[in-house]
Short mmCIF file of C-alpha atoms in Angstrom, two decimals:
data_model
loop_
_atom_site.label_atom_id
_atom_site.label_comp_id
_atom_site.label_asym_id
_atom_site.label_seq_id
_atom_site.Cartn_x
_atom_site.Cartn_y
_atom_site.Cartn_z
CA MET A 1 -0.07 -0.24 0.17
CA THR A 2 1.10 3.29 -1.05
CA ALA A 3 2.64 6.05 1.65
CA VAL A 4 -0.44 8.54 0.65
CA PHE A 5 -2.67 6.65 3.53
CA PRO A 6 -1.59 6.94 7.24
CA THR A 7 -0.12 4.57 9.08
CA VAL A 8 -2.05 2.74 12.35
CA ARG A 9 0.29 4.92 14.55
CA GLU A 10 -0.34 8.01 13.16
CA VAL A 11 -4.38 7.05 13.34
CA LEU A 12 -3.60 6.21 16.98
CA ASP A 13 -2.28 10.13 17.71
CA LEU A 14 -5.29 11.74 16.06
CA GLY A 15 -7.30 13.42 19.24
CA PRO A 16 -10.54 11.03 18.78
CA LEU A 17 -8.80 7.95 19.74
CA ARG A 18 -6.38 9.54 22.43
CA ARG A 19 -9.62 10.28 24.09
CA GLY A 20 -10.55 6.69 24.42
CA ALA A 21 -6.79 5.92 26.23
CA PRO A 22 -5.68 3.43 23.66
CA ARG A 23 -3.21 0.59 24.42
CA VAL A 24 -1.63 -1.65 22.36
CA LEU A 25 -1.98 -5.08 23.30
CA ALA A 26 -0.47 -7.01 20.24
CA GLY A 27 1.50 -5.96 17.22
CA GLU A 28 3.12 -3.00 18.04
CA SER A 29 5.73 -4.01 15.44
CA SER A 30 3.38 -3.48 12.72
CA LEU A 31 1.89 -0.16 13.74
CA GLY A 32 3.39 1.43 10.40
CA ARG A 33 0.77 -0.21 8.15
CA ARG A 34 -1.37 1.88 6.22
CA VAL A 35 -4.96 2.72 6.71
CA ARG A 36 -6.88 2.82 3.36
CA TRP A 37 -10.03 3.12 5.70
CA VAL A 38 -12.12 2.45 8.94
CA HIS A 39 -14.58 -0.24 9.46
CA VAL A 40 -16.97 -0.25 12.15
CA ALA A 41 -18.02 -4.37 12.19
CA GLU A 42 -19.94 -5.87 14.89
CA VAL A 43 -20.15 -9.13 13.24
CA PRO A 44 -18.18 -12.38 13.08
CA ASP A 45 -17.63 -12.92 9.35
CA ILE A 46 -16.90 -8.96 8.37
CA ALA A 47 -13.70 -10.46 6.81
CA SER A 48 -15.31 -11.62 3.75
CA LEU A 49 -16.50 -7.86 3.11
CA LEU A 50 -13.23 -6.53 3.47
CA ASP A 51 -10.71 -5.74 0.76
CA GLY A 52 -7.20 -5.26 2.93
CA GLY A 53 -5.90 -2.17 4.89
CA GLU A 54 -8.97 -1.14 6.88
CA LEU A 55 -8.73 -0.81 10.47
CA VAL A 56 -11.68 -2.58 12.02
CA LEU A 57 -13.44 -0.72 15.11
CA THR A 58 -15.51 -3.15 17.30
CA THR A 59 -17.12 -3.27 20.95
CA GLY A 60 -17.42 -7.14 20.35
CA ILE A 61 -20.84 -7.43 21.19
CA GLY A 62 -21.56 -9.68 18.16
CA LEU A 63 -18.24 -11.65 18.47
CA PRO A 64 -18.37 -15.43 19.53
CA ALA A 65 -18.08 -15.85 23.07
CA GLU A 66 -15.73 -19.30 22.61
CA ASP A 67 -12.27 -18.65 22.56
CA ALA A 68 -12.05 -20.51 19.00
CA GLY A 69 -14.35 -18.15 17.50
CA LEU A 70 -12.37 -15.25 18.53
CA ARG A 71 -9.51 -16.59 17.18
CA ALA A 72 -10.71 -17.62 13.70
CA PHE A 73 -12.20 -14.04 14.14
CA VAL A 74 -8.49 -12.43 14.44
CA ASP A 75 -7.31 -14.67 11.72
CA ASP A 76 -9.72 -13.94 9.16
CA LEU A 77 -8.86 -10.35 9.38
CA ALA A 78 -5.18 -11.38 9.18
CA GLU A 79 -5.68 -13.30 6.04
CA VAL A 80 -7.46 -10.29 4.27
CA GLY A 81 -4.75 -8.26 5.41
CA ALA A 82 -6.76 -5.65 7.71
CA SER A 83 -4.41 -3.16 8.95
CA GLY A 84 -5.67 -3.43 12.58
CA LEU A 85 -8.34 -4.30 15.18
CA VAL A 86 -9.61 -1.66 17.91
CA VAL A 87 -12.01 -3.04 20.62
CA GLU A 88 -13.49 -0.51 23.03
CA LEU A 89 -13.96 -1.90 26.45
CA GLY A 90 -17.21 -1.63 28.30
CA ARG A 91 -20.13 -2.84 26.94
CA ARG A 92 -18.91 -6.70 25.87
CA TYR A 93 -15.77 -6.81 27.81
CA PRO A 94 -15.80 -4.50 30.60
CA GLU A 95 -12.23 -4.94 32.11
CA SER A 96 -10.13 -6.35 29.25
CA VAL A 97 -9.90 -7.94 25.82
CA PRO A 98 -10.12 -11.46 25.88
CA ARG A 99 -6.60 -13.45 26.06
CA ALA A 100 -7.34 -15.40 23.12
CA MET A 101 -7.45 -12.63 20.79
CA VAL A 102 -4.31 -11.19 22.23
CA LEU A 103 -2.99 -14.14 21.61
CA ALA A 104 -4.15 -14.84 18.22
CA ALA A 105 -3.23 -11.05 17.37
CA GLY A 106 0.35 -11.03 18.97
CA ARG A 107 0.82 -14.89 16.60
CA ARG A 108 -0.38 -13.35 13.16
CA GLY A 109 1.44 -9.99 14.03
CA LEU A 110 -1.93 -7.81 13.39
CA PRO A 111 -2.10 -4.73 15.68
CA LEU A 112 -4.58 -5.00 18.76
CA ILE A 113 -5.81 -1.74 20.57
CA GLU A 114 -7.83 -1.50 23.23
CA LEU A 115 -9.86 1.40 24.30
CA ARG A 116 -10.16 1.92 27.63
CA ARG A 117 -12.35 4.48 27.84
CA ALA A 118 -15.83 4.81 25.72
CA THR A 119 -15.63 6.63 22.67
CA PRO A 120 -18.03 7.40 20.26
CA PHE A 121 -16.91 5.60 16.98
CA VAL A 122 -18.12 8.28 14.27
CA PRO A 123 -15.65 11.25 15.56
CA ILE A 124 -12.77 8.54 14.90
CA THR A 125 -13.85 7.44 11.74
CA GLU A 126 -14.43 11.06 10.54
CA ALA A 127 -10.71 12.16 11.73
CA VAL A 128 -9.47 9.12 9.69
CA HIS A 129 -10.99 9.83 6.68
CA ALA A 130 -10.33 13.30 6.67
CA LEU A 131 -6.73 12.63 7.40
CA ILE A 132 -6.80 9.99 4.08
CA VAL A 133 -8.65 12.49 1.82
CA ASP A 134 -6.68 15.02 2.89
CA ALA A 135 -3.27 13.15 1.97
CA GLN A 136 -5.18 12.34 -1.30
CA LEU A 137 -5.53 16.10 -2.15
CA THR A 138 -2.22 16.63 -1.51
CA GLU A 139 -0.98 14.21 -3.39
CA LEU A 140 -3.12 15.71 -6.78
CA ARG A 141 -1.70 18.83 -5.82
CA ALA A 142 2.07 17.48 -6.02
CA THR A 143 0.87 15.51 -9.19
CA GLU A 144 -0.79 18.68 -10.75
CA GLU A 145 2.25 20.05 -10.24
CA ILE A 146 4.74 17.46 -11.84
CA HIS A 147 2.90 17.87 -14.91
CA GLN A 148 3.41 21.41 -14.99
CA ARG A 149 7.21 21.42 -14.30
CA PHE A 150 7.38 18.95 -16.64
CA THR A 151 5.25 20.51 -19.43
CA GLU A 152 7.57 23.49 -18.87
CA LEU A 153 10.75 21.59 -19.30
CA SER A 154 9.22 19.86 -22.21
CA VAL A 155 8.67 22.83 -23.83
CA GLU A 156 12.33 24.51 -23.16
CA GLY A 157 14.28 21.34 -24.32
CA ALA A 158 15.72 20.90 -20.88
CA GLU A 159 19.02 18.94 -20.99
CA PRO A 160 18.98 15.44 -19.37
CA ALA A 161 20.68 16.68 -16.31
CA GLU A 162 17.80 19.54 -15.39
CA VAL A 163 15.24 17.09 -15.92
CA VAL A 164 17.00 14.67 -13.49
CA ARG A 165 17.33 17.70 -10.76
CA GLN A 166 13.83 18.73 -11.21
CA ALA A 167 12.83 14.82 -10.71
CA ALA A 168 15.21 14.51 -7.57
CA GLU A 169 13.78 18.12 -6.25
CA LEU A 170 10.19 16.71 -6.21
CA ALA A 171 10.54 13.62 -5.18
CA GLY A 172 12.97 14.44 -2.04
CA CYS A 173 14.75 11.33 -3.19
CA PRO A 174 18.11 10.64 -5.30
CA VAL A 175 17.50 9.95 -9.27
CA VAL A 176 19.84 8.49 -11.83
CA LEU A 177 19.62 8.09 -15.27
CA GLU A 178 21.46 5.32 -16.98
CA ASN A 179 22.10 3.72 -20.16
CA PRO A 180 21.48 -0.16 -21.08
CA ALA A 181 25.05 -0.73 -20.23
CA ARG A 182 24.02 0.40 -16.80
CA GLN A 183 26.63 3.67 -17.04
CA VAL A 184 25.45 6.51 -15.07
CA LEU A 185 24.32 9.62 -17.60
CA ALA A 186 23.16 12.16 -15.09
CA TYR A 187 22.48 12.03 -11.55
CA ASP A 188 21.31 13.91 -8.55
CA PRO A 189 21.79 12.95 -5.03
CA ALA A 190 18.86 14.80 -3.48
CA GLY A 191 21.26 16.34 -0.69
CA GLU A 192 22.74 12.74 0.38
CA ASP A 193 26.25 11.79 -0.19
CA PRO A 194 27.03 10.85 -4.17
CA GLY A 195 28.99 8.11 -2.99
CA SER A 196 26.23 6.43 -1.17
CA VAL A 197 24.18 6.56 -4.65
CA LEU A 198 26.97 5.81 -7.17
CA ASP A 199 29.46 3.48 -5.75
CA GLY A 200 29.43 0.10 -7.18
CA TRP A 201 26.58 1.09 -9.46
CA GLU A 202 26.55 -1.32 -12.33
CA ARG A 203 26.37 -4.05 -10.16
CA HIS A 204 23.76 -2.69 -7.81
CA SER A 205 21.57 -1.38 -10.71
CA ARG A 206 21.78 -4.95 -12.26
CA ARG A 207 19.83 -5.85 -8.93
CA VAL A 208 17.22 -3.54 -9.64
CA ARG A 209 14.58 -5.71 -11.47
CA PRO A 210 11.11 -4.06 -11.41
CA THR A 211 8.46 -6.02 -13.44
CA GLY A 212 6.99 -4.06 -16.51
CA ARG A 213 8.28 -0.80 -18.29
CA THR A 214 7.64 0.81 -14.47
CA GLY A 215 7.69 -0.65 -11.34
CA TYR A 216 9.14 -0.82 -7.62
CA ASP A 217 11.69 -3.44 -6.68
CA PRO A 218 10.97 -3.63 -2.74
CA ASP A 219 14.38 -5.85 -2.60
CA ALA A 220 16.72 -3.17 -3.75
CA GLY A 221 14.32 -0.40 -2.91
CA TRP A 222 14.47 1.58 -6.00
CA LEU A 223 11.46 2.44 -8.60
CA ALA A 224 12.01 2.11 -12.13
CA THR A 225 11.08 3.29 -15.61
CA THR A 226 12.33 2.48 -18.99
CA VAL A 227 13.59 5.71 -20.97
CA GLY A 228 12.64 5.71 -24.64
CA ALA A 229 10.31 6.44 -27.68
CA ARG A 230 9.45 4.86 -31.27
CA GLY A 231 10.33 1.69 -29.80
CA GLN A 232 13.62 2.56 -29.57
CA ASP A 233 14.50 2.09 -25.63
CA TRP A 234 17.97 3.98 -24.43
CA GLY A 235 17.84 4.26 -20.98
CA ARG A 236 16.52 3.81 -17.42
CA LEU A 237 15.49 6.41 -14.84
CA LEU A 238 15.35 5.10 -11.40
CA LEU A 239 14.66 6.61 -7.81
CA ARG A 240 15.37 5.10 -4.55
CA TRP A 241 12.82 5.19 -2.18
CA PRO A 242 13.54 4.99 1.38
CA GLY A 243 10.44 3.56 2.66
CA THR A 244 9.24 -0.04 3.35
CA ASP A 245 6.08 -0.05 1.74
CA MET A 246 4.83 1.08 -1.72
CA PRO A 247 6.64 4.16 -2.92
CA PRO A 248 3.12 6.76 -3.01
CA SER A 249 1.72 6.85 -6.70
CA ARG A 250 2.47 10.40 -7.58
CA LEU A 251 6.38 9.10 -7.28
CA THR A 252 5.28 6.62 -9.92
CA ILE A 253 3.81 9.39 -11.76
CA LEU A 254 6.72 11.99 -11.65
CA LEU A 255 9.47 9.04 -12.66
CA GLU A 256 7.29 8.06 -16.27
CA ARG A 257 6.77 12.14 -16.43
CA ALA A 258 10.43 12.42 -16.37
CA ALA A 259 11.51 9.90 -18.77
CA SER A 260 8.64 11.06 -21.35
CA THR A 261 10.70 14.19 -21.15
CA LEU A 262 13.90 12.84 -21.72
CA ALA A 263 12.61 10.58 -24.18
CA LEU A 264 10.85 13.69 -26.17
CA GLY A 265 13.76 15.81 -25.40
CA ARG A 266 15.79 13.58 -27.15
CA LEU A 267 13.77 13.10 -30.18
CA ILE A 268 13.41 16.88 -30.59
CA ARG A 269 17.36 17.45 -30.41
CA ARG A 270 17.60 14.30 -33.19
CA ASP A 271 14.98 15.68 -35.54
CA ALA A 272 16.20 19.37 -34.91
CA GLU A 273 19.95 17.83 -35.52
CA GLY A 274 18.47 15.33 -38.77
CA LEU A 275 17.46 18.32 -40.45
CA GLU A 276 21.15 20.19 -40.26
CA ARG A 277 22.59 16.93 -40.64
CA GLN A 278 21.05 16.56 -43.92
CA ILE A 279 22.22 19.55 -44.95
CA HIS A 280 25.71 18.54 -44.27
CA ARG A 281 25.68 15.40 -46.28
CA ASN A 282 24.08 17.81 -49.05
CA LEU A 283 27.29 19.61 -48.98
CA LEU A 284 29.68 16.55 -48.52
CA THR A 285 28.55 15.01 -51.66
CA ALA A 286 28.39 17.75 -53.54
CA LEU A 287 32.38 17.81 -52.56
CA LEU A 288 32.70 14.04 -53.60
CA ASP A 289 30.28 14.42 -56.83
CA HIS A 290 31.42 17.55 -58.26
CA ALA A 291 27.69 18.37 -58.01
CA ARG A 292 28.05 22.07 -56.77
CA PRO A 293 30.81 24.59 -57.68
CA VAL A 294 32.82 24.89 -54.64
CA ASP A 295 31.92 28.41 -53.96
CA GLU A 296 28.88 27.41 -53.63
CA VAL A 297 29.06 24.98 -51.04
CA ALA A 298 31.72 27.07 -49.15
CA LEU A 299 28.85 29.74 -49.29
CA ARG A 300 26.38 27.22 -47.73
CA ALA A 301 28.61 25.98 -45.41
CA ARG A 302 29.18 29.67 -43.87
CA ALA A 303 25.51 30.47 -43.90
CA LEU A 304 25.45 27.19 -41.26
CA GLY A 305 28.34 28.31 -39.11
CA VAL A 306 30.83 26.38 -40.68
CA ALA A 307 33.74 28.08 -42.28
CA LEU A 308 35.37 25.86 -45.37
CA ASP A 309 37.47 28.91 -47.15
CA ARG A 310 40.83 29.92 -46.59
CA ARG A 311 41.01 27.14 -43.89
CA ARG A 312 43.33 23.91 -43.90
CA LEU A 313 41.12 21.17 -44.21
CA VAL A 314 41.77 17.29 -43.44
CA GLY A 315 38.90 14.38 -44.56
CA VAL A 316 37.49 11.66 -41.82
CA MET A 317 35.59 8.65 -42.18
CA VAL A 318 34.16 6.95 -39.21
CA ARG A 319 32.67 3.46 -39.97
CA HIS A 320 31.59 0.31 -37.87
CA ARG A 321 34.68 -2.04 -37.59
CA GLY A 322 32.55 -5.33 -38.56
CA ASP A 323 28.93 -6.11 -39.62
CA PRO A 324 26.48 -6.05 -37.24
CA ALA A 325 25.48 -9.30 -35.94
CA GLY A 326 22.32 -10.45 -37.30
CA GLU A 327 22.49 -8.53 -40.51
CA PRO A 328 19.98 -6.33 -39.19
CA GLY A 329 17.24 -5.07 -42.06
CA ALA A 330 17.81 -2.01 -43.74
CA GLU A 331 15.69 0.36 -41.24
CA ALA A 332 17.94 -1.20 -38.28
CA ALA A 333 21.01 -0.24 -40.58
CA GLN A 334 19.72 3.38 -41.48
CA ALA A 335 19.11 4.09 -37.37
CA ARG A 336 22.53 2.77 -36.72
CA LEU A 337 24.33 4.89 -39.18
CA HIS A 338 22.08 7.94 -38.21
CA ASP A 339 23.27 7.23 -34.52
CA LEU A 340 26.62 7.13 -35.68
CA ALA A 341 26.48 10.33 -37.56
CA GLU A 342 24.64 11.66 -34.47
CA ALA A 343 27.82 10.69 -32.14
CA VAL A 344 30.51 11.90 -35.01
CA GLY A 345 28.65 15.57 -34.74
CA ARG A 346 28.23 15.79 -31.33
CA ALA A 347 32.19 14.71 -30.91
CA ILE A 348 33.07 17.42 -33.42
CA ARG A 349 31.30 19.69 -31.07
CA ASP A 350 32.82 18.45 -27.65
CA ALA A 351 36.42 18.58 -29.42
CA GLY A 352 35.92 22.42 -30.28
CA LEU A 353 35.86 21.56 -33.61
CA THR A 354 34.41 22.96 -36.40
CA GLY A 355 33.41 21.05 -40.20
CA LEU A 356 30.63 19.00 -41.72
CA ALA A 357 29.28 15.49 -41.18
CA SER A 358 26.82 13.52 -41.87
CA ALA A 359 26.54 9.90 -43.70
CA VAL A 360 28.22 9.73 -47.03
CA ASP A 361 27.17 5.89 -47.88
CA GLU A 362 25.39 3.00 -46.36
CA GLN A 363 28.23 2.41 -44.32
CA ALA A 364 30.31 5.41 -43.24
CA VAL A 365 30.00 9.03 -42.06
CA GLY A 366 32.53 11.76 -43.41
CA ALA A 367 33.74 14.80 -41.94
CA LEU A 368 35.46 17.73 -43.00
CA LEU A 369 37.27 19.42 -40.55
CA ALA A 370 38.11 23.06 -40.86
CA LEU A 371 41.50 23.01 -38.94
CA ALA A 372 41.73 26.62 -37.44
CA PRO A 373 44.83 28.89 -38.26
CA GLY A 374 48.22 27.14 -36.92
CA GLN A 375 46.26 24.11 -35.42
CA ALA A 376 48.10 20.80 -35.64
CA ASP A 377 45.80 18.54 -37.82
CA ASP A 378 47.66 15.72 -35.59
CA ALA A 379 46.09 17.46 -32.49
CA ALA A 380 42.93 17.98 -33.86
CA LEU A 381 42.48 14.62 -35.03
CA SER A 382 43.56 13.11 -31.47
CA ALA A 383 41.21 15.67 -30.09
CA PHE A 384 38.45 14.37 -32.09
CA ALA A 385 38.91 10.49 -31.68
CA ALA A 386 38.94 11.17 -27.88
CA ALA A 387 35.64 13.35 -28.06
CA LEU A 388 34.38 10.21 -30.37
CA GLU A 389 35.55 7.83 -27.44
CA ARG A 390 34.08 9.47 -24.48
CA VAL A 391 30.87 9.44 -26.45
CA ARG A 392 30.58 5.87 -26.79
CA LEU A 393 31.62 5.37 -22.80
CA THR A 394 28.49 7.48 -22.12
CA GLY A 395 26.44 5.33 -24.32
CA SER A 396 24.51 8.46 -24.93
CA GLY A 397 23.15 7.77 -28.64
CA TRP A 398 25.92 5.47 -29.29
CA PRO A 399 24.81 3.24 -31.93
CA GLY A 400 23.38 -0.36 -29.89
CA GLY A 401 25.33 -3.41 -29.77
CA GLU A 402 28.61 -1.01 -31.52
CA PRO A 403 31.67 -1.38 -29.31
CA SER A 404 33.75 0.41 -31.42
CA VAL A 405 34.61 2.13 -34.57
CA VAL A 406 37.15 2.67 -37.48
CA VAL A 407 38.23 6.34 -37.54
CA ALA A 408 40.38 7.25 -41.01
CA ALA A 409 41.58 10.82 -41.85
CA GLY A 410 42.95 11.52 -45.13
CA SER A 411 45.89 14.13 -45.85
CA THR A 412 45.93 17.48 -44.75
CA VAL A 413 44.90 20.04 -47.68
CA PRO A 414 45.18 23.75 -48.05
CA THR A 415 41.79 24.52 -50.04
CA LEU A 416 38.50 23.77 -50.47
CA ARG A 417 39.10 22.88 -54.26
CA GLU A 418 40.97 19.53 -52.99
CA ALA A 419 38.67 18.52 -49.96
CA ARG A 420 37.31 16.02 -52.49
CA ARG A 421 40.71 14.17 -52.24
CA THR A 422 41.13 14.49 -48.60
CA LEU A 423 37.78 12.43 -48.47
CA VAL A 424 38.47 9.78 -50.74
CA GLU A 425 41.62 9.10 -48.99
CA ALA A 426 40.01 9.01 -45.84
CA ARG A 427 36.98 6.77 -47.03
CA GLN A 428 40.25 4.30 -48.48
CA VAL A 429 41.77 4.30 -45.56
CA ALA A 430 38.95 3.43 -43.45
CA ASP A 431 37.73 0.62 -45.89
CA ALA A 432 41.55 -1.10 -45.55
CA ALA A 433 42.00 -0.43 -42.09
CA ARG A 434 38.52 -1.97 -40.90
CA ARG A 435 40.12 -5.16 -42.69
CA GLY A 436 43.18 -5.12 -40.51
CA ARG A 437 44.67 -5.96 -37.08
CA ARG A 438 45.58 -3.54 -35.76
CA ASP A 439 43.83 -0.95 -33.34
CA LEU A 440 44.36 2.92 -33.54
CA PRO A 441 42.73 6.40 -32.48
CA VAL A 442 42.96 7.28 -35.77
CA PHE A 443 44.27 5.51 -39.14
CA ARG A 444 46.39 7.64 -42.09
CA LEU A 445 47.18 6.05 -45.24
CA SER A 446 50.93 5.47 -44.09
CA GLN A 447 49.40 2.65 -41.25
CA VAL A 448 47.05 0.83 -43.31
CA GLY A 449 50.21 -1.77 -44.21
CA ILE A 450 50.34 -4.35 -47.17
CA ALA A 451 47.11 -5.89 -46.08
CA GLY A 452 45.40 -2.82 -46.41
CA LEU A 453 46.91 -1.45 -49.65
CA LEU A 454 46.20 -4.53 -51.22
CA HIS A 455 42.53 -4.07 -50.10
CA LEU A 456 42.09 -1.06 -51.97
CA LEU A 457 43.44 -2.66 -54.46
CA ARG A 458 41.47 -5.96 -54.49
CA ASP A 459 39.66 -5.01 -57.75
CA GLU A 460 42.86 -4.39 -60.03
CA PRO A 461 42.87 -7.35 -62.56
CA ARG A 462 46.25 -7.25 -62.15
CA VAL A 463 46.34 -8.03 -58.71
CA GLN A 464 43.49 -10.53 -59.19
CA THR A 465 45.78 -11.91 -62.07
CA PHE A 466 48.89 -11.95 -59.74
CA VAL A 467 47.27 -13.72 -57.19
CA GLU A 468 45.89 -16.65 -59.97
CA ARG A 469 49.57 -16.80 -60.87
CA GLU A 470 50.81 -17.56 -57.89
CA LEU A 471 48.63 -19.48 -56.39
CA GLY A 472 45.84 -21.00 -59.13
CA ALA A 473 47.82 -24.10 -59.02
CA LEU A 474 47.41 -24.91 -55.51
CA LEU A 475 43.89 -23.66 -55.24
CA ALA A 476 43.01 -26.02 -57.84
CA TYR A 477 44.56 -28.77 -55.98
CA ASP A 478 42.72 -28.11 -52.98
CA ALA A 479 39.44 -28.10 -54.93
CA GLU A 480 40.04 -31.63 -56.28
CA HIS A 481 41.34 -32.76 -52.80
CA PRO A 482 39.18 -30.77 -50.11
CA ARG A 483 40.47 -32.84 -47.01
CA GLU A 484 44.30 -32.00 -47.29
CA HIS A 485 43.75 -28.28 -47.20
CA LEU A 486 47.53 -27.35 -48.51
CA LEU A 487 46.76 -23.65 -48.67
CA ASP A 488 46.36 -23.49 -44.88
CA THR A 489 49.20 -25.29 -44.60
CA LEU A 490 51.16 -22.81 -46.86
CA ARG A 491 49.33 -19.95 -44.59
CA ALA A 492 51.16 -21.37 -41.30
CA TYR A 493 54.38 -21.97 -42.92
CA LEU A 494 54.55 -17.74 -44.10
CA ASP A 495 52.63 -16.64 -40.97
CA HIS A 496 55.38 -17.88 -38.83
CA GLY A 497 58.35 -16.53 -40.59
CA ARG A 498 59.14 -19.68 -42.39
CA ASN A 499 59.47 -21.70 -39.33
CA LYS A 500 58.59 -25.23 -39.86
CA SER A 501 59.10 -26.49 -36.25
CA ALA A 502 56.41 -23.77 -34.98
CA ALA A 503 54.15 -23.79 -38.17
CA ALA A 504 53.79 -27.56 -37.63
CA ALA A 505 52.50 -27.02 -33.84
CA ALA A 506 50.17 -24.30 -34.99
CA ALA A 507 48.96 -26.53 -37.64
CA HIS A 508 48.50 -29.35 -35.32
CA LEU A 509 50.56 -31.63 -37.80
CA SER A 510 53.83 -33.63 -36.58
CA ARG A 511 56.86 -32.44 -38.28
CA PRO A 512 57.33 -34.84 -40.62
CA ALA A 513 53.80 -34.88 -41.97
CA PHE A 514 54.41 -31.03 -42.15
CA TYR A 515 57.51 -31.31 -44.04
CA GLU A 516 55.91 -33.75 -46.69
CA ARG A 517 53.05 -31.26 -47.42
CA LEU A 518 55.73 -28.58 -47.92
CA ILE A 519 57.41 -30.67 -50.21
CA ARG A 520 53.70 -31.11 -52.28
CA ILE A 521 53.19 -27.47 -52.23
CA GLY A 522 56.44 -26.55 -53.51
CA ARG A 523 56.16 -29.23 -56.02
CA ILE A 524 52.34 -28.19 -56.94
CA LEU A 525 53.68 -24.66 -57.10
CA ASP A 526 57.30 -25.08 -58.61
CA ALA A 527 58.49 -22.78 -55.84
CA ASP A 528 61.26 -23.18 -53.73
CA LEU A 529 59.91 -22.55 -50.26
CA ASP A 530 63.25 -22.06 -49.23
CA SER A 531 63.96 -18.78 -50.70
CA VAL A 532 62.71 -15.69 -49.52
CA PRO A 533 61.93 -14.15 -52.51
CA ALA A 534 59.43 -16.89 -53.34
CA CYS A 535 58.02 -16.54 -50.47
CA LEU A 536 57.48 -13.16 -49.91
CA SER A 537 55.82 -13.22 -53.27
CA LEU A 538 53.80 -16.06 -52.15
CA HIS A 539 52.77 -14.50 -49.12
CA VAL A 540 51.75 -11.23 -50.60
CA ALA A 541 49.74 -13.28 -52.60
CA LEU A 542 47.77 -14.65 -49.79
CA LEU A 543 47.40 -11.54 -48.60
CA ALA A 544 45.51 -10.46 -51.54
CA LEU A 545 43.46 -13.22 -51.99
CA ASP A 546 41.97 -12.79 -48.67
CA ALA A 547 41.34 -9.65 -49.51
CA ILE A 548 39.13 -10.61 -52.44
CA HIS A 549 37.42 -12.90 -50.18
CA ASP A 550 36.89 -10.48 -47.90
CA ASP A 551 34.97 -8.59 -50.58
CA ALA A 552 33.27 -11.55 -52.01
#
């Protein structure tokens, strides 16, 4: 039962009850139970008419005379969840409440109170019901204030931190906004020690398991609701409730309104940024495709607040390192790329840089950074990569299920007329780098290595002819003898620097068997596998074959 209703202890402090000289006979530890209503009863089977949460008043006139009947009466009240039993002495019980009732109430933990003075029940019911109605009116006024406050925040487009702060202020309880990875995006401790709220947050958060989108976990002591809209949930808002009973309904309303404000604010920001991102895409596409005069691109970019003329420029491409699990459909892939574009735009702002940023194809987000006078390109790229990593770690707006991306940059160019060259180079470097095994904050052309170069040249007929000339005979042999896998044997030999013992161990073959396979490979390819130039040529051919197969 929620905290809107008074407790039995609070009811006992009311004037009409104090005048009856109340004394608690049993169930003192349960005086914190909430009283939903007061019911006067003089019949033994009243329990069938109760719904739980009632404080039952009786003189005992109609109660059974035998102990068994009294015990059954108390048991029935406890079974339906009555808050307590108040017995007025004088009419049926002149001196004291029967011991059988006291023992039964103690056994069931049901508060049992005797009134030692004659007390009219009407003033008691009026006082308790007035207390309940006043509490409900207070709750209603608080709910109206909640709606008004969060409507204003929605109209103002308040940032998440401000929404969380206002929620904590209205609730008087700590409030935390987290992402799906259980990382804290914003919080307000409501005057409490922040450490007591956030220490070990991820572990503690995983123990908060309410039922439904909004719910209270009594074991953890947190009220939680999911944050999201349009079928895309991106966080959870949690409120710590210090009470032992259910939090009042106004706190549930407060938390849900705060979550709606957060979701709406994110949608509004995304829609506004989405329009800006479309213009960015038009300008980047114009540079890549020569679709508009350079001077027009510079003019339109300047109108957006991005100065590109008389600036050194560096192209950047950001793309997912691998294909997402499950091969998402077109809609999911588009949403994923949209989120990545927003993350890149935010990273540019957070790094204090200016430039254009948008998706440039179905897989990559491009950016054209305009360097400030005297600003080193390496420093600017490092700042951008660090800002993008911070966006990834906070998880706010980061594409779901994507732990990392490849950031690649082209050469710095002195004018906007050469912007296409740096953008195309960045795209090629990103395409090559995602196939490699290195993990760098920013990839440049000099860092993609031979594997990256071959990936860029994989569609070149001369490279394909080279692979066929070097490895064609062995590929044909493996096709006819699929159980032998001689190509894998050659790969192990070359990957281990022609160390036959290490290669044999890696291939899980005995050395004599491995040596025999190498002899066969040399005979099939008509190549000396002890020759450094011959092995170098074969190794390059293997890398080129991998690049061709990666694109298949």
